[in-house]
Amino acid sequence: MESPVGRALLRLAGVSLVAVAVVGLVAPRPANLELRWQVVVPVALGLVLLAAVVRVPRWAKRPWVPVLVALSGGFLAAAVGLMTRYRYGWDARVIMDMARSLQAGRPLGEAEYDYLSLYSNNLPLLAIDRMGVAVGQALSLAPDAVLISLNGICVGVTLYAVHLLVARVAGRGPALVAQLATLVLVGASPWAAVPYTDFYAMPFVVGGVALAVKALAPGPRTGRVVLWLLAVVCVSVAYAIKTTPVVIAIAAVLTAVVAIFDHELAPARRAGVIAACAASALAFVVLGVGLSTAATAASGLDSARIDTSATPPLLWWVALGADEQHAANGMVSYGAYSREMVDAVVGRRPDEMRAYAADFLADRWAERGLGGTLAFYGNKAAWNWGDGMFWAWGEGPDSLPGTLAPATNVTAIVHDLNGFHGRGYQTRAELTQALWLAVLLVAGIGLLRAPYRRETLLVAASVLGIAAFTLLLQGRSRYLFAFVPLVVALAAMVHSSVPRLRPRRVR
C-alpha cells in the first residue's frame, strides 16, 4: 500500500540532493580548495551516465566478494592512515594529549577540565584515546598506530554493513558498487590518519540502519523485535560516540510510525507499534546517557570537576550555525566554528548564554531579513554538501606546509595524492568531488522516481536528518563524513529508478 507521507519524504530528499548536486556542479561554494569545473563536471556527468548503463558482471556477485572487499578496504584504510600520519591539531590533538597525561598518571589541570566542561561531547573520545594509549604501551606502539588501525577496522565493518543494507533492497551488484564508492570516499580519505569520532561511530551508524531495515521487513515477529533492539543499541553507541547519529533514532521512529499506516492494521496493533516506538526512544536516551557515563568513568577523569552548566545550550549552537565568516583568501564559511563566539560564552551562566545566542540570532535576522536568511541557509547547504573531501585538512593548522614529513616509495605516492600540498592532491580532490556529486545526483534522481518502501524511507529520512542537523546547527562538511556510507547506500538502493539508456536486465 502506498504511503502519501512516505512518498512525500522520499521526494523531498530527492529534490534536496539534486539541488545541492546541481549547485555543486554549476556554482560551487568552495570549502578549502578551489576545484576546476573542467575536471569535476564532465567526470561527474560521465559517472552518472555510467551508472545508467553499466551492470556488474555475474562473477562479481558471488557471496565471498563483499567479504573480500570489506577486509581489503579495512586494510587499505589502515595503510593509508599509517602512511599519512602527521601531528594533527584542534580537538583531536587536545584530547590525545589529555589521554597521554591520564595514562601516565598525571592529573589534568584546571584548563583541561574547563575545556571538557565546555565540550563534554568529547568525553567518549577521551576514553577511546586512553584505551589506544594503553594498548600502544602494552604493544610498544605509538597510540596513533593503534587508533589508526582501529579506523581501518571500522572501515572494514562499515563496508560489510553497506553490503547488507543495499543487497537486501537492490541486489549484490549495486551493493558491490556501493562498497567500492564508500571505499574511495571514506576509506582512502586523509581523515584515515586522524583518530577521531567519525570513524568510530561509522560502523554503528550504518550497522544500526541495516538492522533497523531488516527489522522493518516482513517476517517472524520475535526476530524483528530482536533486530530492532539491536538497532537501538547500535544507534545508541553511535550517539554516545558522536552527537549527530541522534537523527537516525528520530528517522527510525518516523519510519516505523509511517509504516503502520502503509497497510491495514487493527487499532490495537497500531497502538502497540506506537508504544514500541516510545519505548525505543526511551531506551535510546537511557542507553545514550549510560554509555556517556561509562565513558567518563573509563577515561579516569574526576567527574566532579566537570561543570555541566558550562556546556553551551542548544540555542547557542543554532546561533553559531548562523554565523558567516570570510577568510583572507576570499572563501566563505557558513555556520562553522567561531573563536569569537566561543570566547563570548566562556564563564557565563546558561541563561546568559541563551540570551547571547538569542541576541545574535535577532541581529542576523535584522541584518539579513527573510530573503537574506533563506539565501544564507541555501548557501550553507550547498557549502556543506558540496565538498567531496569532507573538510580534509581544514581543521586548525593541519593545512600548513610541512605538515607531512618527507617520504619515499609508496608513502611518497600517498603523500602526493592525500597531502594537502601534494603534487597530485588537486586532481585527486577533483575526481573525488566528481564521484560525490555523481552519488548525490543518482540518489536524488532515483528518489524522485522510486516507489515508496520502508527501507528506502528509513535511509532517506536519516539523510534528511543529517542535512537538517548541519543546516541548523554549527558544522561543516566533516559533520557529514560518518553518514557518507548511508548516502552512497541510498544511491545504490534507488539507482534502478534512474532513467535507463537501454533496456534494464534482470539481476
Coordinates of C-alpha atoms in Angstrom, one line a residue:
M1 CA 0.0 0.0 0.0
E2 CA 1.3 3.4 -0.9
S3 CA 2.0 5.9 1.9
P4 CA 1.5 9.6 0.9
V5 CA 3.7 10.7 3.8
G6 CA 6.4 8.3 3.0
R7 CA 6.3 9.2 -0.7
A8 CA 6.4 12.9 0.1
L9 CA 9.5 12.4 2.3
L10 CA 11.3 10.5 -0.5
R11 CA 10.5 13.2 -3.0
L12 CA 11.7 15.9 -0.5
A13 CA 15.0 14.1 0.0
G14 CA 15.3 13.7 -3.8
V15 CA 14.8 17.4 -4.5
S16 CA 17.2 18.3 -1.8
L17 CA 20.0 16.1 -3.1
V18 CA 19.5 17.1 -6.7
A19 CA 19.6 20.7 -5.7
V20 CA 22.9 20.6 -3.8
A21 CA 24.4 18.5 -6.5
V22 CA 23.5 20.9 -9.3
V23 CA 24.8 23.8 -7.3
G24 CA 28.0 21.9 -6.7
L25 CA 28.4 21.5 -10.5
V26 CA 27.4 24.9 -11.8
A27 CA 28.1 27.3 -8.8
P28 CA 30.1 25.5 -6.2
R29 CA 30.8 27.1 -2.7
P30 CA 34.5 26.1 -2.2
A31 CA 35.4 24.6 1.2
N32 CA 39.2 24.9 1.5
L33 CA 40.3 24.3 -2.1
E34 CA 39.3 25.8 -5.5
L35 CA 38.4 23.0 -7.9
R36 CA 38.5 23.1 -11.7
W37 CA 35.0 22.7 -13.1
Q38 CA 36.6 21.5 -16.4
V39 CA 37.5 18.3 -14.5
V40 CA 34.7 18.0 -12.0
V41 CA 31.7 18.5 -14.3
P42 CA 32.5 16.1 -17.1
V43 CA 33.7 13.4 -14.8
A44 CA 30.6 13.7 -12.6
L45 CA 28.2 13.5 -15.5
G46 CA 30.2 10.7 -17.0
L47 CA 29.8 8.7 -13.8
V48 CA 26.1 9.3 -13.7
L49 CA 25.9 8.1 -17.3
L50 CA 28.0 5.0 -16.4
A51 CA 25.6 4.3 -13.5
A52 CA 22.7 4.3 -16.0
V53 CA 24.3 1.8 -18.5
V54 CA 26.8 -0.4 -16.7
R55 CA 25.9 -3.7 -15.0
V56 CA 28.1 -5.6 -12.6
P57 CA 29.3 -8.9 -14.1
R58 CA 27.9 -12.2 -12.7
W59 CA 31.2 -13.3 -11.2
A60 CA 31.4 -10.2 -9.0
K61 CA 28.2 -11.1 -7.3
R62 CA 29.5 -14.2 -5.6
P63 CA 29.0 -14.4 -1.8
W64 CA 32.7 -14.1 -0.9
V65 CA 33.2 -10.8 -2.8
P66 CA 31.6 -8.4 -0.3
V67 CA 33.7 -10.0 2.5
L68 CA 36.9 -9.7 0.4
V69 CA 36.1 -6.0 -0.3
A70 CA 35.4 -5.3 3.4
L71 CA 38.6 -6.9 4.5
S72 CA 40.7 -5.4 1.8
G73 CA 39.1 -2.0 2.3
G74 CA 39.8 -2.0 6.0
F75 CA 43.4 -2.9 5.4
L76 CA 43.7 -0.2 2.7
A77 CA 42.3 2.4 5.0
A78 CA 44.7 1.5 7.8
A79 CA 47.6 1.5 5.5
V80 CA 46.7 4.9 4.0
G81 CA 46.2 6.3 7.5
L82 CA 49.5 5.0 8.8
M83 CA 51.4 6.3 5.8
T84 CA 49.7 9.7 6.1
R85 CA 50.4 10.1 9.9
Y86 CA 51.1 13.6 10.9
R87 CA 50.8 15.8 14.1
Y88 CA 47.2 16.9 13.7
G89 CA 45.9 19.9 15.7
W90 CA 42.5 21.1 17.1
D91 CA 40.3 18.9 19.3
A92 CA 41.8 15.7 18.2
R93 CA 45.3 16.7 19.5
V94 CA 43.9 18.3 22.7
I95 CA 42.1 15.0 23.6
M96 CA 45.0 12.8 22.7
D97 CA 47.3 14.9 24.9
M98 CA 44.9 14.5 27.8
A99 CA 44.7 10.8 27.2
R100 CA 48.5 10.5 27.3
S101 CA 48.6 12.5 30.6
L102 CA 46.0 10.4 32.3
Q103 CA 47.6 7.2 31.2
A104 CA 50.9 8.4 32.6
G105 CA 49.3 9.2 35.9
R106 CA 49.4 13.0 35.5
P107 CA 46.2 14.7 36.7
L108 CA 44.6 17.2 34.3
G109 CA 44.7 20.8 35.2
E110 CA 42.0 23.4 35.5
A111 CA 42.3 24.4 31.8
E112 CA 41.7 20.9 30.7
Y113 CA 38.6 20.5 32.9
D114 CA 37.3 23.8 31.6
Y115 CA 37.7 22.6 28.1
L116 CA 35.9 19.3 28.9
S117 CA 33.1 21.2 30.6
L118 CA 32.6 23.4 27.5
Y119 CA 32.9 20.4 25.1
S120 CA 31.5 17.5 27.1
N121 CA 30.7 15.7 23.9
N122 CA 34.4 14.8 23.7
L123 CA 34.4 12.6 26.8
P124 CA 33.8 9.4 24.9
L125 CA 36.7 10.2 22.6
L126 CA 38.9 10.7 25.6
A127 CA 38.0 7.2 26.8
I128 CA 38.8 5.7 23.4
D129 CA 42.1 7.6 23.1
R130 CA 43.1 6.5 26.6
M131 CA 42.4 2.9 25.5
G132 CA 44.6 3.5 22.5
V133 CA 47.4 4.8 24.6
A134 CA 47.2 1.8 27.0
V135 CA 47.2 -0.7 24.1
G136 CA 50.1 1.1 22.5
Q137 CA 52.1 0.9 25.7
A138 CA 51.4 -2.8 26.0
L139 CA 52.5 -3.5 22.4
S140 CA 55.3 -0.9 22.3
L141 CA 53.4 1.1 19.7
A142 CA 52.5 4.7 19.3
P143 CA 48.9 5.5 20.3
D144 CA 48.2 6.8 16.7
A145 CA 49.3 3.4 15.2
V146 CA 46.8 1.6 17.4
L147 CA 43.9 4.1 16.8
I148 CA 44.6 4.4 13.0
S149 CA 44.4 0.6 12.8
L150 CA 41.1 0.9 14.7
N151 CA 40.0 3.3 11.9
G152 CA 40.8 0.6 9.4
I153 CA 38.7 -2.0 11.3
C154 CA 35.8 0.5 11.4
V155 CA 36.0 1.0 7.7
G156 CA 36.0 -2.8 7.1
V157 CA 32.9 -3.3 9.3
T158 CA 31.2 -0.3 7.6
L159 CA 31.9 -1.7 4.1
Y160 CA 30.2 -5.0 5.0
A161 CA 27.3 -3.2 6.7
V162 CA 26.8 -1.2 3.4
H163 CA 26.6 -4.5 1.6
L164 CA 24.0 -5.9 3.9
L165 CA 22.0 -2.7 3.7
V166 CA 22.0 -2.4 -0.1
A167 CA 21.9 -6.1 -1.1
R168 CA 18.6 -6.6 0.7
V169 CA 16.9 -3.9 -1.4
A170 CA 18.8 -3.7 -4.7
G171 CA 20.8 -6.8 -5.0
R172 CA 24.5 -7.8 -4.9
G173 CA 25.6 -5.8 -7.9
P174 CA 24.6 -2.4 -6.6
A175 CA 25.8 -3.4 -3.2
L176 CA 29.3 -4.0 -4.6
V177 CA 29.4 -0.7 -6.3
A178 CA 28.3 1.0 -3.1
Q179 CA 31.1 -0.7 -1.2
L180 CA 33.7 0.5 -3.7
A181 CA 32.3 4.1 -3.8
T182 CA 32.4 4.1 0.0
L183 CA 35.9 2.9 0.0
V184 CA 37.0 5.7 -2.3
L185 CA 35.1 8.5 -0.4
V186 CA 35.8 7.2 3.1
G187 CA 38.5 4.5 3.3
A188 CA 41.0 6.4 1.2
S189 CA 40.4 9.7 2.8
P190 CA 43.1 11.7 4.5
W191 CA 40.9 11.5 7.6
A192 CA 42.1 7.9 8.0
A193 CA 45.2 9.4 9.6
V194 CA 43.3 11.1 12.4
P195 CA 42.0 9.3 15.5
Y196 CA 38.6 11.0 15.8
T197 CA 34.9 10.1 16.4
D198 CA 33.8 10.0 12.8
F199 CA 35.3 6.6 12.0
Y200 CA 34.5 5.1 15.4
A201 CA 30.8 6.0 15.0
M202 CA 30.5 5.0 11.4
P203 CA 30.0 1.2 11.7
F204 CA 27.3 1.7 14.3
V205 CA 25.6 4.3 12.1
V206 CA 25.4 2.0 9.1
G207 CA 25.0 -1.2 11.1
G208 CA 22.2 0.3 13.1
V209 CA 20.3 1.3 10.0
A210 CA 20.9 -2.1 8.3
L211 CA 19.5 -3.8 11.4
A212 CA 16.5 -1.5 11.5
V213 CA 15.9 -2.1 7.8
K214 CA 15.9 -5.8 8.4
A215 CA 13.5 -5.4 11.4
L216 CA 11.0 -3.4 9.3
A217 CA 10.8 -6.1 6.7
P218 CA 8.0 -8.7 6.9
G219 CA 9.0 -11.8 8.9
P220 CA 8.6 -13.6 12.3
R221 CA 7.6 -11.0 14.9
T222 CA 10.2 -12.3 17.5
G223 CA 13.1 -12.0 15.1
R224 CA 12.0 -8.5 14.1
V225 CA 11.9 -7.4 17.8
V226 CA 15.4 -8.7 18.4
L227 CA 16.7 -6.9 15.3
W228 CA 15.0 -3.7 16.3
L229 CA 16.6 -3.9 19.8
L230 CA 20.0 -4.5 18.3
A231 CA 19.5 -1.5 16.0
V232 CA 18.6 0.7 19.1
V233 CA 21.8 -0.5 20.8
C234 CA 23.9 0.3 17.7
V235 CA 22.5 3.8 17.2
S236 CA 22.8 4.5 21.0
V237 CA 26.5 3.6 20.8
A238 CA 26.9 5.8 17.7
Y239 CA 25.2 8.7 19.6
A240 CA 27.4 8.2 22.7
I241 CA 30.5 8.5 20.5
K242 CA 29.2 11.3 18.3
T243 CA 26.1 13.5 18.7
T244 CA 24.9 13.6 15.0
P245 CA 23.5 10.0 15.0
V246 CA 20.6 11.2 17.1
V247 CA 19.0 11.9 13.7
I248 CA 18.9 8.2 12.9
A249 CA 16.9 7.5 16.1
I250 CA 14.4 10.1 15.0
A251 CA 14.3 8.8 11.4
A252 CA 13.7 5.2 12.7
V253 CA 10.8 6.2 14.8
L254 CA 9.3 8.3 12.0
T255 CA 9.7 5.4 9.6
A256 CA 8.0 3.0 12.0
V257 CA 5.1 5.3 12.5
V258 CA 4.6 5.9 8.8
A259 CA 4.9 2.1 8.2
I260 CA 1.9 1.3 10.5
F261 CA -0.3 3.2 8.1
D262 CA 1.0 1.7 4.8
H263 CA -1.1 -1.4 5.3
E264 CA -4.2 -2.4 7.2
L265 CA -3.7 -2.9 10.9
A266 CA -6.1 -3.3 13.7
P267 CA -6.3 -0.2 16.0
A268 CA -4.9 -2.2 18.9
R269 CA -1.9 -3.3 16.8
R270 CA -1.2 0.2 15.7
A271 CA -1.3 1.4 19.3
G272 CA 1.1 -1.3 20.1
V273 CA 3.6 -0.2 17.5
I274 CA 3.4 3.4 18.7
A275 CA 4.0 2.2 22.2
A276 CA 7.0 0.2 21.0
C277 CA 8.4 3.4 19.3
A278 CA 8.0 5.3 22.5
A279 CA 9.8 2.5 24.4
S280 CA 12.6 2.5 21.8
A281 CA 13.1 6.3 22.2
L282 CA 13.3 5.9 25.9
A283 CA 15.7 3.0 25.6
F284 CA 17.8 5.1 23.3
V285 CA 18.0 8.0 25.8
V286 CA 18.8 5.7 28.7
L287 CA 21.5 3.8 26.8
G288 CA 23.0 7.0 25.5
V289 CA 23.2 8.6 29.0
G290 CA 24.5 5.3 30.4
L291 CA 27.2 4.9 27.8
S292 CA 28.3 8.5 28.2
T293 CA 28.6 8.0 32.0
A294 CA 30.6 4.8 31.4
A295 CA 32.9 6.6 29.0
T296 CA 33.6 9.3 31.6
A297 CA 34.4 6.6 34.2
A298 CA 36.6 4.7 31.7
S299 CA 38.6 7.9 30.9
G300 CA 39.8 8.2 34.5
L301 CA 38.5 11.7 35.0
D302 CA 37.4 13.3 38.2
S303 CA 33.8 13.8 37.1
A304 CA 33.0 16.1 39.9
R305 CA 35.3 18.7 38.2
I306 CA 33.3 18.7 35.0
D307 CA 30.9 21.6 35.2
T308 CA 27.8 20.7 33.0
S309 CA 26.4 24.2 33.4
A310 CA 29.4 25.5 31.3
T311 CA 28.2 23.5 28.3
P312 CA 26.5 25.8 25.8
P313 CA 22.8 25.3 25.4
L314 CA 21.2 24.2 22.1
L315 CA 20.3 27.7 21.1
W316 CA 23.9 28.8 21.2
W317 CA 24.8 26.0 18.6
V318 CA 22.0 27.3 16.4
A319 CA 23.4 30.8 16.7
L320 CA 26.9 29.5 15.9
G321 CA 25.3 27.8 12.8
A322 CA 24.0 31.2 11.7
D323 CA 27.4 32.9 11.6
E324 CA 29.2 33.8 8.4
Q325 CA 32.9 34.2 8.1
H326 CA 35.1 35.5 5.3
A327 CA 38.7 34.3 5.1
A328 CA 41.6 36.3 3.7
N329 CA 41.7 34.1 0.6
G330 CA 38.1 35.1 -0.2
M331 CA 36.5 31.8 0.8
V332 CA 33.3 32.0 2.9
S333 CA 32.4 29.7 5.8
Y334 CA 28.7 29.3 6.7
G335 CA 28.0 28.3 10.3
A336 CA 31.4 26.9 11.1
Y337 CA 33.5 27.2 14.3
S338 CA 33.9 30.7 15.6
R339 CA 36.6 31.5 18.2
E340 CA 34.9 34.8 18.9
M341 CA 31.6 33.2 19.7
V342 CA 33.2 30.6 21.9
D343 CA 35.0 33.3 23.9
A344 CA 31.8 35.2 24.2
V345 CA 30.1 32.5 26.3
V346 CA 33.1 31.2 28.3
G347 CA 32.4 31.7 32.0
R348 CA 28.8 32.7 31.5
R349 CA 25.7 31.1 33.2
P350 CA 23.3 29.1 31.0
D351 CA 20.7 31.8 31.0
E352 CA 23.4 34.3 29.9
M353 CA 24.5 32.0 27.1
R354 CA 20.9 31.7 25.9
A355 CA 20.4 35.5 26.0
Y356 CA 23.6 36.0 24.0
A357 CA 22.5 33.4 21.4
A358 CA 19.0 35.0 21.1
D359 CA 20.5 38.4 20.6
F360 CA 22.9 37.1 18.0
L361 CA 20.1 35.4 16.0
A362 CA 18.0 38.6 16.3
D363 CA 20.9 40.7 14.9
R364 CA 21.4 38.3 12.0
W365 CA 17.6 38.4 11.2
A366 CA 17.6 42.2 11.3
E367 CA 20.7 42.3 9.1
R368 CA 19.5 39.7 6.5
G369 CA 15.7 39.8 6.6
L370 CA 13.7 36.9 5.2
G371 CA 15.4 36.8 1.8
G372 CA 18.9 37.1 3.1
T373 CA 18.2 34.4 5.7
L374 CA 16.9 32.0 3.1
A375 CA 20.0 32.8 0.9
F376 CA 22.3 32.2 3.8
Y377 CA 20.9 28.8 4.6
G378 CA 20.8 27.9 0.9
N379 CA 24.5 28.7 0.7
K380 CA 25.2 26.8 3.8
A381 CA 23.5 23.7 2.5
A382 CA 25.4 24.0 -0.8
W383 CA 28.7 24.6 1.1
N384 CA 28.2 21.6 3.5
W385 CA 27.1 19.1 0.8
G386 CA 29.3 20.4 -2.0
D387 CA 32.6 19.2 -0.6
G388 CA 33.6 15.6 -1.6
M389 CA 36.7 15.7 0.5
F390 CA 34.6 16.5 3.7
W391 CA 36.8 19.3 5.1
A392 CA 40.1 17.2 4.8
W393 CA 43.0 19.3 6.1
G394 CA 40.6 22.1 7.0
E395 CA 40.8 21.9 10.8
G396 CA 43.2 24.0 12.8
P397 CA 46.8 24.3 11.3
D398 CA 46.5 20.9 9.5
S399 CA 46.8 22.5 6.0
L400 CA 50.1 24.4 6.7
P401 CA 53.1 23.5 4.6
G402 CA 55.4 20.9 6.0
T403 CA 52.7 19.0 7.9
L404 CA 53.7 15.7 6.3
A405 CA 57.3 14.6 6.7
P406 CA 59.4 13.8 3.6
A407 CA 58.8 10.3 2.4
T408 CA 60.0 7.8 -0.2
N409 CA 58.5 4.8 -2.1
V410 CA 54.8 4.0 -1.6
T411 CA 54.5 6.5 1.3
A412 CA 55.7 9.3 -1.0
I413 CA 52.9 8.4 -3.5
V414 CA 50.3 8.5 -0.7
H415 CA 51.6 11.9 0.4
D416 CA 51.4 13.2 -3.2
L417 CA 47.8 12.1 -3.5
N418 CA 46.5 12.7 0.0
G419 CA 48.7 15.5 1.3
F420 CA 47.1 19.0 1.0
H421 CA 50.3 20.2 -0.7
G422 CA 50.9 17.0 -2.6
R423 CA 51.5 17.2 -6.3
G424 CA 48.5 15.1 -7.1
Y425 CA 46.1 16.3 -4.5
Q426 CA 44.3 18.9 -6.7
T427 CA 43.4 16.3 -9.3
R428 CA 42.6 13.7 -6.6
A429 CA 40.3 16.1 -4.9
E430 CA 38.6 16.9 -8.2
L431 CA 38.0 13.3 -9.1
T432 CA 36.7 12.6 -5.6
Q433 CA 34.4 15.6 -5.8
A434 CA 33.0 14.3 -9.1
L435 CA 32.3 10.9 -7.6
W436 CA 30.5 12.5 -4.6
L437 CA 28.4 14.8 -6.8
A438 CA 27.5 11.8 -9.1
V439 CA 26.4 9.9 -6.0
L440 CA 24.2 12.8 -4.9
L441 CA 22.7 13.0 -8.4
V442 CA 21.9 9.3 -8.7
A443 CA 20.4 9.3 -5.2
G444 CA 18.4 12.4 -5.8
I445 CA 17.1 11.5 -9.3
G446 CA 16.3 7.9 -8.1
L447 CA 14.3 9.2 -5.1
L448 CA 12.2 11.4 -7.4
R449 CA 11.1 8.3 -9.3
A450 CA 11.4 5.5 -6.7
P451 CA 8.3 3.8 -5.3
Y452 CA 7.7 4.0 -1.5
R453 CA 9.5 1.3 0.5
R454 CA 10.1 1.3 4.2
E455 CA 13.7 0.5 3.8
T456 CA 14.3 3.4 1.4
L457 CA 12.3 5.8 3.6
L458 CA 14.5 5.0 6.7
V459 CA 17.7 5.7 4.9
A460 CA 16.3 8.8 3.1
A461 CA 14.9 10.1 6.4
S462 CA 18.3 9.6 8.1
V463 CA 20.0 11.6 5.2
L464 CA 17.3 14.3 5.6
G465 CA 18.1 14.3 9.4
I466 CA 21.8 14.9 9.0
A467 CA 21.0 17.6 6.4
A468 CA 18.8 19.4 8.9
F469 CA 21.3 19.0 11.6
T470 CA 24.1 20.6 9.6
L471 CA 21.8 23.2 8.3
L472 CA 20.5 24.5 11.6
L473 CA 23.5 23.9 13.9
Q474 CA 27.2 24.7 13.8
G475 CA 29.0 22.4 11.4
R476 CA 30.9 21.9 8.2
S477 CA 31.2 19.1 5.6
R478 CA 33.2 16.9 8.1
Y479 CA 30.0 16.5 10.0
L480 CA 28.6 14.5 7.1
F481 CA 31.5 12.2 7.0
A482 CA 30.1 9.4 9.2
F483 CA 26.9 9.5 7.1
V484 CA 28.6 9.3 3.7
P485 CA 28.2 5.4 3.5
L486 CA 24.4 5.9 4.1
V487 CA 24.2 8.5 1.2
V488 CA 26.1 6.0 -1.0
A489 CA 23.9 3.2 0.1
L490 CA 20.8 5.3 -0.7
A491 CA 22.0 6.0 -4.2
A492 CA 22.6 2.3 -4.8
M493 CA 19.2 1.4 -3.3
V494 CA 17.3 3.7 -5.8
H495 CA 19.6 3.6 -8.8
S496 CA 17.2 1.3 -10.7
S497 CA 14.7 4.2 -10.8
V498 CA 17.1 6.4 -12.7
P499 CA 16.1 6.6 -16.4
R500 CA 17.9 4.0 -18.4
L501 CA 19.6 4.5 -21.8
R502 CA 19.0 0.8 -22.7
P503 CA 16.5 -1.9 -21.5
R504 CA 17.3 -3.0 -18.0
R505 CA 18.4 -6.5 -17.5
V506 CA 17.1 -8.8 -14.8
R507 CA 19.6 -9.0 -11.8

